[in-house]
Amino acid sequence: MYDAVDYVRMPELPEVEMARRFVEERLIGRRVASLDVKDGKMLANASERSMKNVFIGNTVDDAYRHGKNLLVKIGDHHLHIHLGMSGSLHLVNDRENTSHERFRLGLDEGALVLDDPRRFGRFGIYHRIEDLIMEKELGPDALTVPEKVFVSRLEGRRGSIKPLLLDQSIIAGVGNLYADEALFQERLHPATRADSLSITEMARLGKRIRKVLDASITVRTELSRLPEGFLLRDRREGAPCPRCATALMAIRIGGRTTILCPACQSQRAKQ
Ligand SMILES: [Zn+2]
């Protein structure tokens, strides 16, 4: 069995990008021979029958990603896969099954399987990528968004910076871990009001997010292999700050656990 990646935590943009590369490297040019929906509750916008009609007999042509969404181009349509909280893709032999198999795309030889113990993943069909972006109201992709566009998406917004970064309609693909890392590296407190940031600070943050996501993809999302100085190497309450050794702190912002260094990321005075 070939695994795209072993997930030990919720998949974020770098894990989805790994899955995209996996499909690109191993599946392009292969013909879809069968399709089985093992969990109908995870079907997003199509029936099993319509998926069979659209995909069987066609060839895998390409693989795209927008934010945390994977789109596999097969013939004239795209198979949409969202990995949810615990989804992962596997290429298996014809007689092989994974323990939490939810969707199976049989190929001329072997099969692509979506395994998802927690069943928050989704799959469906989109004719064009733009249809997905419009329907889900997704902002530009975090890994490829130009700095100017990043700034324009955040400019003038009220509220704390971290929940805005996690809002997929503003920028698609920033998750909890990478938001914490980028804010840590920019020495910004996660509760900093977005409209108190200068244009330069926002542009730097956008660039930092791209760098952090790239760094994770480079180490194949094995966070312990990230360069020294990264918060994500040991992101937990009480761990020493990699910059100043102060004990890291856990707080909740926008309902999400946030890890920060109280010394490096001090709150700004209210303006
Ligand atoms: Zn520190």
Tab-separated table of C-alpha atoms and ligand atoms in Angstrom, residues 184 241-246 248 261-265, ligand 1:
chain	number	residue	atom	x	y	z
A	184	PHE	CA	4.439	33.830	16.186
A	241	CYS	CA	9.499	29.561	23.264
A	242	PRO	CA	12.076	28.715	20.570
A	243	ARG	CA	13.085	32.378	20.509
A	244	CYS	CA	13.224	33.511	24.152
A	245	ALA	CA	12.537	30.323	26.205
A	246	THR	CA	9.510	31.833	27.976
A	248	LEU	CA	4.310	29.125	25.760
A	261	CYS	CA	4.615	33.306	23.479
A	262	PRO	CA	3.453	35.939	25.972
A	263	ALA	CA	6.857	37.681	25.777
A	264	CYS	CA	7.400	37.727	21.989
A	265	GLN	CA	3.759	38.345	21.073
B	1	ZN	ZN	9.257	34.178	23.054
